[in-house]
Amino acid sequence: MRISTEDLSSTSFAGPSLVNLYLREIRDAPLLSSSDERRLARLVADGDPEARDLMIRSNLRLVVNVSRHYLGRGLGIEDLIEEGNLGLMRAVESYDPDAATRFSTYAVYWIKQSMRRAIMNQARAVRLPAYLVNLLAKWHRASACLTERLERVPTDDEVAAALKLTKRKHKLALWALEVARAMPGGQESSTASEFALEEMVSDSRSRSVEDQVHHSDCLQRIFRGIDLLDPLEARVVRLRFGLTGAPAMSLQEVAEVMGITRERVRHVERRALARLTSLSRHL
């Protein structure tokens, strides 16, 4: 069975029973070895539609697994799967078969990004000051234009350059993106310390210039606070929230980069966020 972009992007589910039918349908899709992935990726690069469809079908279960981590953030399972499938398609089309990374690791980034973007667009729980909302809107417009022009997803630095952002505004934009992604109710924002940190950059009543300056100062205090953490804590926070200029990483991705366990990363992150919340009151 051929799977086209239109087939997956237009898929909709009326209820749990149809979701279960979908899960049963994709259950028998073949699992690919590393060599299979690279062979198919080369064919995809040459424009082979059958290879593209096989790579998509073989990784649909990965989308479902990732979607479970984003439940309760404003989108239902069917919407998350739809968005994740779009991210999967992008991963299939842009994967480098000569890269050292397995396709599944690469694809998870695109799947998560697609889900997070959809959640951010739908969510009403995230409250950012008006000036940050405007900055994010400009960021997304610039990103979309660059994607069309470059025929790939632009880097954060490319978007910032297109908008002619100062280093300070670039950092504010990256921070606001992560705050918008950290939806209440999800695993990535489940601690009291993290909620307290988010409250420093969200205020539904921010309207005046004075309020905007105040909240900007709060963000700058957070950045200064990170510099006061011990090296391990600071690195975990920067990697988790994308403050290095690279995309934000999951707990597992940080663990792999730093060579420690996922639970160790979680523990360090919680400790760091608690310290940041405390430090911010004195900076």
mmCIF file of N, CA and C in Angstrom, residues 8-9 59-60 62-64 66-67 77-91 107-108 110-116 118:
data_model
loop_
_atom_site.group_PDB
_atom_site.id
_atom_site.type_symbol
_atom_site.label_atom_id
_atom_site.label_comp_id
_atom_site.label_asym_id
_atom_site.label_seq_id
_atom_site.Cartn_x
_atom_site.Cartn_y
_atom_site.Cartn_z
ATOM 1 N N LEU A 8 -1.441 10.693 4.745
ATOM 2 C CA LEU A 8 -1.159 10.800 6.167
ATOM 3 C C LEU A 8 -1.606 12.130 6.741
ATOM 4 N N SER A 9 -1.390 13.206 6.008
ATOM 5 C CA SER A 9 -1.712 14.515 6.572
ATOM 6 C C SER A 9 -3.207 14.733 6.702
ATOM 7 N N ASN A 59 8.114 3.382 10.244
ATOM 8 C CA ASN A 59 8.359 4.205 11.433
ATOM 9 C C ASN A 59 7.100 4.860 11.989
ATOM 10 N N LEU A 60 5.929 4.446 11.504
ATOM 11 C CA LEU A 60 4.682 5.016 12.016
ATOM 12 C C LEU A 60 4.481 4.699 13.495
ATOM 13 N N LEU A 62 6.781 4.597 15.676
ATOM 14 C CA LEU A 62 7.611 5.547 16.413
ATOM 15 C C LEU A 62 6.826 6.822 16.706
ATOM 16 N N VAL A 63 6.045 7.268 15.743
ATOM 17 C CA VAL A 63 5.211 8.463 15.930
ATOM 18 C C VAL A 63 4.214 8.242 17.062
ATOM 19 N N VAL A 64 3.583 7.078 17.071
ATOM 20 C CA VAL A 64 2.600 6.769 18.112
ATOM 21 C C VAL A 64 3.265 6.765 19.485
ATOM 22 N N VAL A 66 5.979 8.358 20.473
ATOM 23 C CA VAL A 66 6.327 9.724 20.870
ATOM 24 C C VAL A 66 5.075 10.503 21.277
ATOM 25 N N SER A 67 3.973 10.282 20.573
ATOM 26 C CA SER A 67 2.743 11.046 20.836
ATOM 27 C C SER A 67 2.240 10.852 22.257
ATOM 28 N N ILE A 77 -4.887 12.400 20.864
ATOM 29 C CA ILE A 77 -3.945 11.439 20.302
ATOM 30 C C ILE A 77 -3.970 11.454 18.780
ATOM 31 N N GLU A 78 -5.178 11.586 18.200
ATOM 32 C CA GLU A 78 -5.261 11.556 16.736
ATOM 33 C C GLU A 78 -4.572 12.764 16.106
ATOM 34 N N ASP A 79 -4.725 13.941 16.732
ATOM 35 C CA ASP A 79 -4.070 15.141 16.204
ATOM 36 C C ASP A 79 -2.559 15.047 16.360
ATOM 37 N N LEU A 80 -2.130 14.509 17.493
ATOM 38 C CA LEU A 80 -0.695 14.344 17.713
ATOM 39 C C LEU A 80 -0.088 13.407 16.675
ATOM 40 N N ILE A 81 -0.795 12.312 16.375
ATOM 41 C CA ILE A 81 -0.299 11.362 15.383
ATOM 42 C C ILE A 81 -0.213 12.023 14.010
ATOM 43 N N GLU A 82 -1.232 12.789 13.662
ATOM 44 C CA GLU A 82 -1.214 13.486 12.373
ATOM 45 C C GLU A 82 -0.008 14.412 12.267
ATOM 46 N N GLU A 83 0.200 15.202 13.313
ATOM 47 C CA GLU A 83 1.324 16.139 13.292
ATOM 48 C C GLU A 83 2.651 15.388 13.290
ATOM 49 N N GLY A 84 2.728 14.325 14.090
ATOM 50 C CA GLY A 84 3.951 13.534 14.124
ATOM 51 C C GLY A 84 4.271 12.903 12.785
ATOM 52 N N ASN A 85 3.235 12.477 12.065
ATOM 53 C CA ASN A 85 3.447 11.896 10.735
ATOM 54 C C ASN A 85 4.053 12.915 9.774
ATOM 55 N N LEU A 86 3.635 14.165 9.903
ATOM 56 C CA LEU A 86 4.212 15.212 9.060
ATOM 57 C C LEU A 86 5.693 15.397 9.373
ATOM 58 N N GLY A 87 6.022 15.349 10.668
ATOM 59 C CA GLY A 87 7.425 15.438 11.056
ATOM 60 C C GLY A 87 8.226 14.252 10.551
ATOM 61 N N LEU A 88 7.617 13.064 10.606
ATOM 62 C CA LEU A 88 8.275 11.858 10.103
ATOM 63 C C LEU A 88 8.579 11.992 8.615
ATOM 64 N N MET A 89 7.624 12.503 7.856
ATOM 65 C CA MET A 89 7.849 12.684 6.414
ATOM 66 C C MET A 89 9.040 13.591 6.152
ATOM 67 N N ARG A 90 9.100 14.669 6.923
ATOM 68 C CA ARG A 90 10.218 15.600 6.741
ATOM 69 C C ARG A 90 11.540 14.912 7.074
ATOM 70 N N ALA A 91 11.534 14.085 8.117
ATOM 71 C CA ALA A 91 12.751 13.370 8.497
ATOM 72 C C ALA A 91 13.193 12.413 7.393
ATOM 73 N N ALA A 107 14.737 10.972 13.402
ATOM 74 C CA ALA A 107 13.315 11.209 13.161
ATOM 75 C C ALA A 107 12.604 11.722 14.402
ATOM 76 N N VAL A 108 13.005 11.242 15.576
ATOM 77 C CA VAL A 108 12.343 11.669 16.811
ATOM 78 C C VAL A 108 12.399 13.189 16.955
ATOM 79 N N TRP A 110 12.375 15.485 14.587
ATOM 80 C CA TRP A 110 11.401 16.108 13.700
ATOM 81 C C TRP A 110 9.972 15.821 14.146
ATOM 82 N N ILE A 111 9.737 14.625 14.646
ATOM 83 C CA ILE A 111 8.404 14.265 15.136
ATOM 84 C C ILE A 111 8.032 15.149 16.327
ATOM 85 N N LYS A 112 8.962 15.273 17.276
ATOM 86 C CA LYS A 112 8.708 16.109 18.450
ATOM 87 C C LYS A 112 8.503 17.564 18.054
ATOM 88 N N GLN A 113 9.334 18.042 17.139
ATOM 89 C CA GLN A 113 9.210 19.436 16.720
ATOM 90 C C GLN A 113 7.837 19.712 16.119
ATOM 91 N N SER A 114 7.362 18.795 15.296
ATOM 92 C CA SER A 114 6.059 18.973 14.657
ATOM 93 C C SER A 114 4.936 18.970 15.689
ATOM 94 N N MET A 115 5.011 18.048 16.653
ATOM 95 C CA MET A 115 3.993 17.984 17.701
ATOM 96 C C MET A 115 4.028 19.228 18.578
ATOM 97 N N ARG A 116 5.229 19.642 18.956
ATOM 98 C CA ARG A 116 5.354 20.817 19.819
ATOM 99 C C ARG A 116 4.807 22.072 19.144
ATOM 100 N N ALA A 118 2.490 22.233 16.868
ATOM 101 C CA ALA A 118 1.027 22.163 16.830
ATOM 102 C C ALA A 118 0.436 22.477 18.197
#
